[in-house]
Amino acid sequence: MTATAPRATEPGWLAALRREGAARFEALRFPTTRDEDWRFTDLAPVAKANLGAARAAGPLTEADLTPYLFGHAEWPRLVFANGRFQAELSRLTGLPAAARVEPLADLLADAPELVEETLGQLAVQPASAALVAQNAAGFTDGYAIVLPAGAVVDTPIHVLFVSDANAVLGTTLPRNVVVLGANAVASVVESYLSLADGVALTNTVTEASLGEGARFDHCKVQREGAEAFHLATFDARQERDSYLNSFSFAEGAAISRTNIYTTLAGPGAHATLYGLYLGEGRQQVDHQTRIEHAAPDCTSWEVYKGILDGHSHGVFNGKVYVHPEAQKTDGKQTNKNLLLSETAKVDTKPQLEIFADDVKCTHGATVGSLDAVPLFYLRSRGIPEDEARTLLTYAFAADVLEEIRSRPVVDHLEDLMRAWLAKAGRRGRAAAGRESA
Amino acid sequence: MLDIKNLTATAGGTEILRGITLTVNAGEVHAIMGPNGSGKSTLAQVLAGHPSYEVTGGSVTYKGQDLLDMEPEARAQAGVFLAFQYPVEIPGVTNAYFLRAAYNAKRTAQGLEELDPMDFLDLLEEKLKLVEWGPEIMSRAVNAGFSGGEKKRNEILQMAVLEPSLAILDETDSGLDIDALKIVANGVNALRRPDSATLLVTHYQRLLNHIVPDRVHVLAGGRIVRSGGKELALELEERGYEWLTDAAGAVA
């Protein structure tokens, strides 16, 4: 994986980061289920696949991307194919003059000092150590957003990480950095897409530093291919009065693990973490979140929902960690799961660890199937059972999608969910047909 | 219209209906009254096909069809409507979507084309007047956060949209103040047609001041123990249920 990294121009601190990453990944390798943080998700298939670096992508056209642009081709956009920046497909116009929104490799070649305090400094949770180390050792590119104090980027910046057939049997390591100055505002949508089926690994890391009063909306849309492995770590640090709104949508990949972490480092910081995961077949879809309340008067609010069909396995592990100095913390964490089949399963583990005495924290999790009473209510109005089930399943999850700031993204994900549910309905009917036959 | 013969039903193994026989003709309003636990709500829910009850005997014929053999949605599509005692909250589904889905399911069953959202809004405008509501109610999630009175009005709105042949109102009057009661009663009266019938399940006589029944039946212990004209309701108001339930007990 070393051949493609633009090492020659890298500063010393980055070279050191890569060396440490390589050594660390060599020592740790991929986590196993003996590790408490990985108990429910077995990465043995990933380790066994022993994938090299992804090859450069074949030719890609605007038309290939159109279905994934949320109907807004005019949004600022960065496109990476098999980890490599695609200048012709990207558009970085209409941004404030002082804003730096560009490929990370370009920024590192030009002004590495802008991200020196962020890159490699935030993603430090032990649970993600191996993934972050592998990424540090071998990443080639990703997006960088550096906004000076007060800069506001209104439209979402869409970053597409596309894999094509040349990524099959390969590894792609996107690395992203966001640095928002005081009161700066930015919104990013990260899309992970496969244009070809086949075993491939994406291991992506995003670090985001939110200055005082900054606002960052981060929406991750994971739609990788049915045989793909997807590993992702997002880690933020939030200064006083900053606001992070995170959303993770996961419907793709054979095995996926998404880590969403944030540290509320300054008083008055606020984080909202939302997610929706859909599983079918033998998909393994795992989310781990961690909110570190490290300063007083911070609030966090978290809702993750999952819909699992077939033999799929959903995992949610959310931790809210309240440090001794984080008095007046207000935190709420919820995870709700809906099982559409008797063979789907969920492991959910919401956790609170509180070391301050004056806090308000709650958490809860549910796993269940559709309630009989609403189902009867809809049927009693003439709505056929299949349609009623679909409607209730949709209703179960739709409210969490509304938390995404960008309406076109909400609409698009609603469409995706409807399509997914229609497929689930057909699978259900086919299964019922087999049973009665 | 509706012919119930010797209907028996259980819930969780307990027998609740112990042989109900009742005939309702087109154009009629029948009131089913009785003390708590007499089985009157069970009767309403069994007719709508509630999965919590098991029919153990008897028959129900609706417009010549075996009602008990039909799925709940098929019953609704054929014109049976149950106004729930406890309307269900469905967060995440708007009233507009829900009503249109129900309306179109009925049209599809009748071999008609579905109505698109714009045409459906026109139709709704008329129906909303009946329950004295503005269009803003349509963008709210079904019954979510509605007051008790709003929920009952929403049931009547659904009934107005679906125009049932057989409307079964399960304690629709309970928990309503007098203004809401009038709105609900006016709605029900406005929806009466010569070819439709209404079954009012109620504990109290007061609803019958507003919707005048042709027949009144008193249920006790899962059986009809007395039937009569509208004056029977007034007698119950005066004397309570005890004199009838005691008699039923003696028979049993």
XYZ file of C-alpha atoms in Angstrom:
689
model
C 0.000 0.000 0.000
C 3.029 2.259 0.182
C 3.454 2.719 -3.554
C 0.708 5.272 -4.025
C 1.143 7.442 -0.959
C 2.595 10.873 -1.762
C 5.304 10.570 0.833
C 7.976 12.746 -0.746
C 6.368 16.049 0.177
C 5.030 15.084 3.582
C 6.185 16.926 6.709
C 8.055 15.116 9.437
C 5.140 14.924 11.848
C 3.047 13.139 9.248
C 5.834 10.714 8.388
C 6.076 9.943 12.098
C 2.324 9.426 12.248
C 2.522 6.956 9.402
C 5.439 5.082 10.962
C 3.626 4.828 14.284
C 0.462 3.726 12.495
C 2.276 1.013 10.592
C 4.008 -0.280 13.706
C 0.801 -0.170 15.680
C -1.259 -1.954 13.067
C 1.490 -4.547 12.713
C 1.209 -5.173 16.470
C -2.587 -4.979 16.808
C -3.849 -6.363 13.482
C -7.653 -6.395 13.099
C -9.550 -6.672 16.391
C -11.063 -9.999 17.360
C -14.235 -10.823 19.276
C -12.104 -11.345 22.386
C -11.875 -7.564 22.490
C -14.882 -6.262 24.467
C -15.387 -3.402 21.984
C -15.638 -5.928 19.152
C -17.486 -8.716 20.924
C -20.404 -8.843 18.528
C -18.641 -8.204 15.222
C -16.146 -10.705 13.951
C -13.611 -9.185 11.563
C -11.981 -12.551 10.872
C -13.296 -12.529 7.267
C -11.649 -9.137 6.770
C -8.332 -10.306 8.215
C -8.457 -13.543 6.249
C -9.135 -11.763 2.953
C -5.680 -10.211 3.291
C -6.444 -7.449 0.844
C -3.762 -5.305 -0.793
C -4.205 -1.748 -1.999
C -7.075 -0.971 -4.354
C -6.046 -0.333 -7.950
C -6.857 2.952 -9.650
C -10.451 3.146 -10.823
C -11.493 2.840 -14.436
C -13.053 5.792 -16.245
C -15.956 7.329 -14.374
C -18.524 9.736 -15.782
C -20.917 12.285 -14.338
C -23.758 9.939 -15.333
C -22.374 7.232 -13.032
C -22.761 9.628 -10.121
C -26.087 11.237 -10.979
C -28.264 8.755 -9.029
C -26.305 9.550 -5.880
C -26.305 13.344 -5.945
C -29.570 13.897 -4.027
C -30.877 15.759 -7.060
C -28.354 18.536 -6.391
C -25.521 18.295 -8.873
C -24.697 21.922 -8.106
C -23.579 21.270 -4.527
C -19.860 21.586 -3.831
C -18.562 18.098 -4.431
C -15.404 16.057 -4.019
C -15.256 12.686 -5.696
C -12.778 9.968 -4.824
C -12.678 6.731 -6.785
C -10.878 3.831 -5.134
C -9.337 6.448 -2.842
C -8.053 8.738 -5.621
C -9.311 12.251 -6.192
C -11.272 12.796 -9.414
C -10.799 16.458 -10.298
C -13.006 16.352 -13.414
C -15.970 15.038 -11.446
C -15.529 17.370 -8.509
C -16.682 20.945 -8.251
C -15.403 23.341 -5.643
C -16.993 26.585 -6.714
C -19.351 28.831 -4.787
C -17.431 28.527 -1.545
C -16.353 31.490 0.631
C -12.958 32.808 -0.439
C -11.380 32.089 2.932
C -12.641 28.523 3.046
C -10.309 25.704 2.173
C -12.280 22.762 0.839
C -10.025 20.449 -1.138
C -8.366 17.048 -1.312
C -6.347 16.391 1.833
C -3.282 15.469 -0.238
C -3.316 18.938 -1.826
C -3.648 20.652 1.519
C -0.839 18.572 3.016
C 1.418 19.513 0.120
C 0.598 23.173 0.426
C -0.230 24.080 4.028
C 0.066 21.055 6.314
C 0.225 23.289 9.385
C -3.529 23.971 8.998
C -4.348 20.413 10.047
C -1.301 19.509 12.136
C -3.218 19.810 15.418
C -6.123 17.759 14.142
C -4.858 15.047 11.832
C -3.942 12.031 13.920
C -4.705 13.906 17.134
C -8.458 13.325 17.613
C -9.087 9.718 16.641
C -7.511 8.263 19.745
C -10.180 6.004 21.274
C -8.672 2.586 22.063
C -11.633 0.756 20.459
C -10.740 2.211 17.067
C -6.947 2.076 17.493
C -6.247 -0.711 15.007
C -8.466 0.799 12.309
C -7.000 4.263 12.752
C -3.470 2.828 12.698
C -4.069 0.974 9.436
C -5.520 4.130 7.963
C -2.648 6.355 9.150
C -0.053 4.017 7.716
C -1.525 3.886 4.267
C -4.005 6.676 3.544
C -3.517 8.529 0.301
C -6.266 11.101 0.222
C -9.662 12.260 1.438
C -11.274 15.602 2.004
C -10.029 18.556 4.004
C -12.228 21.384 5.164
C -10.603 24.272 6.978
C -12.813 27.243 7.754
C -11.545 30.391 9.459
C -13.540 31.992 12.278
C -16.997 33.076 11.207
C -16.928 31.380 7.779
C -20.268 29.880 6.827
C -20.786 27.292 4.108
C -24.551 27.050 3.678
C -24.873 24.279 1.137
C -23.860 20.755 2.056
C -20.472 19.664 0.773
C -20.951 16.257 -0.762
C -18.025 13.884 -0.669
C -18.402 10.683 -2.655
C -16.156 7.709 -2.039
C -16.802 5.428 -4.957
C -15.427 1.939 -5.480
C -15.470 0.285 -8.869
C -14.416 -3.168 -10.116
C -10.744 -2.244 -9.692
C -11.291 -1.929 -5.951
C -12.268 -5.585 -5.702
C -9.794 -7.502 -3.555
C -8.316 -4.181 -2.549
C -8.242 -1.781 0.388
C -9.199 1.889 0.270
C -8.180 4.146 3.141
C -9.857 7.566 2.976
C -8.662 10.133 5.481
C -10.616 13.290 6.180
C -9.990 16.347 8.297
C -12.335 19.148 9.283
C -11.166 22.206 11.174
C -13.805 24.798 11.952
C -12.752 28.118 13.448
C -14.887 29.931 16.021
C -18.527 30.243 14.893
C -17.792 28.651 11.546
C -20.563 26.534 10.026
C -20.230 23.593 7.670
C -22.263 20.609 6.563
C -20.827 17.476 4.966
C -22.465 14.441 3.444
C -20.106 11.478 3.043
C -21.401 8.877 0.606
C -19.768 5.465 0.340
C -20.839 3.671 -2.815
C -19.888 0.556 -4.747
C -20.338 0.552 -8.496
C -19.282 -3.103 -8.695
C -19.821 -6.141 -6.497
C -16.993 -8.036 -4.909
C -14.927 -8.307 -1.765
C -13.296 -4.973 -0.974
C -12.380 -3.088 2.173
C -12.949 0.557 2.968
C -11.405 1.786 6.202
C -12.150 5.466 6.547
C -11.228 7.947 9.278
C -12.644 11.444 9.733
C -11.413 13.851 12.390
C -13.329 17.049 13.084
C -12.275 19.924 15.282
C -15.081 22.323 16.181
C -13.979 25.713 17.471
C -16.007 27.800 19.912
C -19.577 28.245 18.733
C -18.957 26.269 15.529
C -21.623 24.083 13.999
C -20.899 20.942 12.027
C -23.446 18.675 10.370
C -21.975 15.338 9.421
C -24.095 12.842 7.528
C -22.640 9.532 6.480
C -24.442 7.402 3.910
C -23.043 3.898 3.657
C -24.277 1.980 0.593
C -21.378 -0.305 -0.211
C -21.772 -3.543 -2.177
C -23.164 -6.768 -0.767
C -19.729 -8.376 -0.344
C -17.877 -5.279 0.819
C -16.346 -4.636 4.223
C -16.830 -1.147 5.573
C -14.987 0.198 8.597
C -15.379 3.816 9.620
C -14.272 6.020 12.460
C -15.466 9.559 13.047
C -14.001 11.412 15.981
C -14.725 15.030 16.905
C -13.526 17.458 19.497
C -15.901 20.228 20.445
C -14.951 23.503 22.049
C -17.236 25.777 24.051
C -20.798 26.181 22.716
C -20.107 24.230 19.557
C -22.719 21.942 18.040
C -22.201 18.655 16.255
C -25.124 17.001 14.469
C -24.127 13.539 13.296
C -26.123 11.066 11.254
C -25.109 7.599 10.163
C -27.160 5.746 7.579
C -26.064 2.183 6.865
C -27.681 -0.183 4.410
C -24.775 -1.691 2.512
C -21.761 -3.992 2.993
C -21.513 -7.568 4.215
C -19.816 -6.405 7.393
C -19.860 -2.808 8.512
C -18.674 -1.114 11.620
C -19.132 2.583 12.134
C -17.581 4.346 15.114
C -18.964 7.770 15.913
C -17.128 9.474 18.745
C -17.108 12.981 20.098
C -15.547 14.772 23.038
C -17.430 17.713 24.510
C -14.336 19.582 25.608
C -15.716 23.054 26.290
C -18.667 24.175 28.440
C -21.994 24.478 26.645
C -21.052 22.156 23.806
C -23.932 20.157 22.347
C -23.948 16.957 20.319
C -26.795 15.122 18.622
C -26.039 11.669 17.266
C -28.588 9.933 15.082
C -28.486 6.801 13.024
C -30.526 4.367 11.002
C -29.306 0.937 9.980
C -31.019 -1.576 7.737
C -29.936 -5.209 7.606
C -30.989 -8.126 5.432
C -29.565 -11.453 4.281
C -26.513 -12.194 6.423
C -25.433 -8.601 6.822
C -23.563 -7.576 9.926
C -24.143 -3.920 10.787
C -22.457 -2.504 13.841
C -22.404 0.981 15.322
C -20.359 2.092 18.253
C -20.794 5.573 19.624
C -19.003 7.286 22.434
C -19.757 10.703 23.829
C -17.195 12.044 26.240
C -18.615 14.720 28.479
C -15.356 16.364 29.516
C -16.665 19.834 30.461
C -19.604 21.151 32.486
C -22.975 22.243 31.077
C -22.827 20.130 27.955
C -25.742 18.284 26.420
C -25.920 15.219 24.230
C -28.880 13.572 22.582
C -28.700 10.304 20.733
C -31.220 8.192 18.837
C -30.263 5.158 16.770
C -32.800 2.921 15.069
C -32.355 -0.379 13.318
C -34.526 -2.562 11.098
C -33.256 -6.090 10.681
C -34.571 -8.705 8.294
C -33.445 -12.152 7.142
C -30.507 -13.492 9.128
C -28.956 -10.081 9.596
C -27.278 -9.024 12.819
C -27.434 -5.497 14.148
C -25.168 -4.189 16.874
C -25.424 -0.970 18.800
C -22.955 -0.087 21.491
C -23.289 3.421 22.791
C -21.376 4.876 25.657
C -21.898 8.189 27.378
C -18.901 8.871 29.567
C -19.247 11.718 32.049
C -15.951 12.970 33.461
C -15.779 14.214 37.086
C -15.586 17.861 35.978
C -18.626 17.535 33.669
C -21.241 18.769 36.138
C -24.723 19.679 34.862
C -24.365 17.206 32.032
C -27.644 16.450 30.292
C -27.528 13.316 28.213
C -30.090 11.031 26.664
C -29.425 7.951 24.607
C -31.939 5.699 22.865
C -31.611 2.682 20.621
C -34.683 1.027 19.103
C -34.685 -2.027 16.912
C -37.367 -3.645 14.839
C -36.967 -7.264 13.799
C -38.792 -8.233 10.623
C -37.866 -11.908 10.791
C -37.431 -14.504 13.487
C -33.868 -15.129 12.406
C -32.626 -11.548 12.557
C -30.922 -10.509 15.756
C -29.689 -7.482 17.598
C -27.162 -6.929 20.330
C -27.660 -3.574 21.948
C -25.633 -2.166 24.770
C -26.313 1.419 25.767
C -23.969 2.389 28.580
C -23.583 5.246 30.973
C -20.427 5.821 32.947
C -20.829 8.765 35.243
C -18.134 10.233 37.467
C -19.821 13.572 38.207
C -22.590 13.876 40.803
C -24.845 16.577 39.387
C -25.977 15.205 36.048
C -29.129 14.175 34.227
C -28.544 11.114 32.084
C -30.879 8.465 30.761
C -30.554 5.630 28.328
C -32.720 2.882 26.959
C -32.943 0.235 24.287
C -35.721 -1.818 22.759
C -35.807 -4.798 20.433
C -39.125 -6.016 19.125
C -41.432 -6.769 16.257
C -44.360 -4.700 15.036
C -47.165 -4.158 17.553
C -50.365 -6.057 16.798
C -52.727 -3.217 17.728
C -51.567 -0.547 15.231
C -51.413 -3.266 12.600
C -55.041 -4.154 13.248
C -55.992 -0.487 13.275
C -54.602 0.012 9.765
C -56.124 -3.222 8.483
C -59.498 -2.265 9.962
C -59.360 0.736 7.632
C -58.973 -1.507 4.611
C -55.185 -1.267 4.260
C -53.832 -4.714 3.265
C -51.588 -6.422 5.803
C -48.403 -6.181 3.704
C -48.927 -2.511 3.108
C -49.801 -1.918 6.757
C -46.588 -3.639 7.867
C -44.532 -1.588 5.455
C -46.215 1.600 6.563
C -45.609 0.897 10.251
C -42.018 -0.136 9.636
C -41.438 3.035 7.693
C -43.075 5.070 10.443
C -40.816 3.404 13.003
C -37.728 4.830 11.346
C -38.890 7.915 9.462
C -38.732 10.311 12.388
C -35.010 9.817 12.903
C -34.279 10.710 9.260
C -35.938 14.067 9.856
C -32.954 14.981 12.027
C -30.709 15.362 8.996
C -30.349 19.047 8.302
C -30.509 18.880 4.524
C -34.019 18.225 3.177
C -32.882 16.694 -0.146
C -30.817 14.153 1.804
C -33.803 13.330 4.020
C -36.007 12.846 0.936
C -33.413 10.670 -0.747
C -32.926 8.442 2.291
C -36.710 8.152 2.680
C -36.840 6.879 -0.905
C -34.028 4.429 -0.177
C -35.864 3.185 2.873
C -39.108 2.761 0.945
C -37.272 0.781 -1.740
C -35.617 -1.330 0.939
C -38.959 -2.014 2.616
C -40.597 -2.934 -0.683
C -37.799 -5.470 -1.185
C -38.257 -6.746 2.365
C -42.003 -7.119 1.693
C -41.318 -9.188 -1.428
C -38.876 -11.355 0.516
C -41.513 -11.810 3.239
C -44.176 -12.863 0.764
C -41.775 -15.227 -0.976
C -40.906 -16.806 2.386
C -44.609 -17.100 3.296
C -45.225 -18.735 -0.085
C -42.517 -21.304 0.576
C -43.962 -22.071 3.986
C -47.491 -22.634 2.729
C -46.283 -24.652 -0.256
C -77.465 -6.166 6.252
C -76.060 -7.924 9.325
C -77.199 -11.227 10.697
C -75.506 -12.513 13.852
C -76.510 -15.993 15.012
C -75.548 -17.541 18.311
C -72.066 -15.969 18.214
C -69.596 -17.108 20.862
C -66.045 -15.814 21.296
C -63.142 -16.072 23.727
C -60.159 -13.923 24.619
C -57.139 -15.673 26.091
C -59.295 -18.770 26.756
C -62.017 -16.864 28.612
C -65.455 -16.977 27.092
C -66.754 -13.442 26.624
C -69.551 -13.746 24.081
C -71.924 -16.539 24.993
C -74.356 -16.697 22.143
C -75.320 -13.387 20.557
C -78.165 -13.314 18.073
C -78.958 -10.010 16.398
C -80.284 -8.789 13.065
C -79.655 -5.255 11.791
C -81.400 -4.057 8.634
C -80.331 -1.339 6.238
C -81.329 2.115 7.420
C -81.456 1.113 11.091
C -79.555 2.319 14.137
C -79.102 -0.230 16.901
C -77.704 0.609 20.306
C -75.836 -2.049 22.257
C -75.812 -1.142 25.925
C -74.686 -2.884 29.030
C -72.490 -2.673 32.103
C -68.688 -2.856 31.978
C -67.491 -6.336 31.150
C -70.736 -7.377 29.514
C -68.996 -8.089 26.214
C -70.288 -5.162 24.155
C -66.845 -3.917 23.098
C -65.812 -7.478 22.347
C -68.787 -7.823 20.025
C -67.734 -4.657 18.185
C -64.142 -5.832 17.830
C -65.069 -9.359 16.783
C -67.170 -7.906 13.981
C -64.150 -5.913 12.782
C -61.863 -8.960 13.004
C -59.650 -8.082 15.963
C -56.957 -10.779 16.228
C -57.112 -10.904 20.057
C -60.467 -12.666 19.991
C -61.227 -16.171 18.858
C -64.667 -16.934 17.501
C -65.680 -20.304 18.861
C -69.160 -20.699 17.444
C -72.071 -19.162 15.602
C -72.148 -17.178 12.394
C -72.124 -13.598 11.126
C -73.531 -12.829 7.715
C -72.938 -9.388 6.240
C -74.594 -8.547 2.928
C -74.877 -12.258 2.278
C -71.162 -12.904 2.935
C -69.624 -14.921 5.756
C -68.030 -12.017 7.634
C -66.024 -14.240 9.969
C -64.205 -15.760 7.005
C -62.899 -12.368 5.864
C -59.602 -10.668 6.804
C -60.020 -7.366 8.665
C -58.984 -5.383 5.572
C -61.492 -7.273 3.410
C -64.251 -6.446 5.881
C -63.313 -2.790 5.755
C -63.168 -2.813 1.973
C -66.642 -4.364 1.978
C -67.957 -1.454 4.034
C -67.564 -2.443 7.679
C -66.119 0.326 9.839
C -65.219 0.200 13.527
C -64.739 3.480 15.331
C -62.297 2.452 18.044
C -62.886 3.051 21.710
C -59.165 3.768 21.999
C -57.955 5.063 18.632
C -54.343 4.104 18.026
C -51.507 6.616 17.765
C -49.246 6.104 14.754
C -46.291 8.492 14.933
C -44.526 8.911 11.610
C -47.626 8.489 9.422
C -49.574 11.628 8.586
C -53.341 11.715 8.697
C -53.350 12.657 5.014
C -51.273 9.646 3.985
C -53.238 7.287 6.199
C -56.643 8.434 4.986
C -55.623 8.332 1.347
C -54.127 4.840 1.744
C -57.369 3.636 3.339
C -59.540 5.345 0.752
C -57.505 3.993 -2.152
C -57.438 0.481 -0.695
C -61.214 0.525 -0.822
C -61.246 1.904 -4.367
C -58.756 -0.714 -5.516
C -60.910 -3.447 -3.970
C -63.871 -2.059 -5.912
C -61.871 -2.098 -9.131
C -61.658 1.692 -9.266
C -58.596 3.799 -9.945
C -56.708 5.309 -7.034
C -57.200 8.993 -6.348
C -54.073 11.123 -6.611
C -53.119 13.376 -3.670
C -54.601 16.551 -5.219
C -57.999 15.028 -5.997
C -58.033 13.438 -2.596
C -57.467 16.831 -0.943
C -60.589 18.134 -2.691
C -62.599 15.243 -1.342
C -61.213 15.796 2.129
C -62.264 19.402 2.239
C -65.919 18.372 2.384
C -65.293 15.689 4.971
C -63.343 17.999 7.255
C -66.306 20.368 7.470
C -68.335 17.578 8.967
C -66.065 17.374 12.010
C -65.441 21.133 12.037
C -61.724 20.822 11.342
C -59.330 22.796 9.163
C -56.836 21.185 6.767
C -53.932 21.537 9.232
C -55.035 18.314 10.952
C -53.981 16.392 7.848
C -50.282 17.042 8.279
C -50.284 15.749 11.847
C -49.324 12.163 12.571
C -52.322 9.867 13.049
C -53.720 10.497 16.545
C -50.232 11.240 17.893
C -50.585 13.675 20.754
C -54.297 14.128 20.029
C -56.637 14.786 22.943
C -59.295 12.173 23.668
C -61.898 14.291 21.892
C -59.661 14.849 18.857
C -59.095 11.129 18.538
C -62.820 10.451 18.460
C -63.375 13.192 15.907
C -60.619 11.656 13.816
C -62.508 8.356 13.882
C -65.579 10.131 12.543
C -63.454 11.807 9.865
C -62.194 8.398 8.767
C -65.746 7.141 8.714
C -66.791 10.114 6.585
C -64.014 9.385 4.085
C -64.697 5.652 3.902
C -68.518 5.939 3.848
C -69.185 2.542 5.413
C -72.349 0.471 4.960
C -72.061 -0.794 8.505
C -70.653 1.639 11.052
C -69.835 0.216 14.470
C -69.113 2.870 17.073
C -67.415 1.473 20.148
C -68.013 3.840 23.070
C -67.343 6.774 20.811
C -69.084 8.978 23.366
C -66.827 8.079 26.293
C -64.569 10.855 27.478
C -66.191 13.526 25.318
C -67.384 16.881 26.562
C -70.776 18.027 25.357
C -69.434 20.067 22.415
C -67.310 17.223 21.116
C -70.212 14.846 21.650
C -72.419 17.037 19.466
C -69.818 17.202 16.709
C -69.435 13.433 16.770
C -73.212 12.840 16.850
C -73.857 15.330 14.044
C -71.204 13.592 11.980
C -72.757 10.186 12.517
C -76.242 11.470 11.706
C -75.028 13.211 8.564
C -73.428 9.988 7.371
C -76.581 7.892 7.770
C -78.012 6.619 4.504
C -81.027 4.450 3.724
C -78.651 1.699 2.620
C -76.361 1.861 5.639
C -76.716 0.729 9.228
C -75.199 1.837 12.517
C -74.331 -0.137 15.613
C -73.749 2.088 18.640
C -71.962 0.496 21.542
C -72.401 2.693 24.581
C -72.523 2.579 28.329
C -74.607 5.707 28.735
C -77.872 6.923 27.363
C -76.686 10.485 26.640
C -75.373 9.714 23.129
C -78.822 8.384 22.269
C -80.269 11.867 22.846
C -78.314 12.892 19.781
C -78.394 9.724 17.699
C -81.812 8.177 18.090
C -81.763 4.380 17.849
C -84.421 2.181 16.273
C -83.598 -0.682 18.613
C -81.825 -0.949 21.959
C -80.229 -4.191 23.172
C -78.853 -4.801 26.613
C -75.862 -7.089 26.879
C -74.967 -8.808 30.139
C -72.669 -11.749 30.709
C -72.052 -12.118 26.998
C -75.716 -12.398 26.032
C -78.474 -10.052 24.960
C -80.779 -10.034 27.979
C -83.316 -7.473 26.776
C -84.212 -5.758 23.504
C -86.608 -2.909 23.004
C -87.254 0.459 21.416
C -85.526 3.723 22.290
C -87.550 3.976 25.503
C -85.531 1.054 26.893
C -82.486 3.317 27.006
C -84.381 5.824 29.126
C -85.509 3.096 31.465
C -81.877 1.997 31.870
C -80.894 5.580 32.600
C -83.418 5.615 35.428
C -83.039 2.128 36.839
C -79.439 1.190 36.011
C -78.437 -2.228 34.752
C -78.819 -4.270 37.913
C -82.424 -5.345 37.472
C -81.493 -6.860 34.100
C -78.140 -8.357 35.018
C -79.646 -9.976 38.106
C -82.265 -11.554 35.919
C -79.550 -12.723 33.519
C -77.620 -14.184 36.431
C -80.686 -16.097 37.503
C -81.111 -17.520 34.020
C -77.463 -18.524 33.849
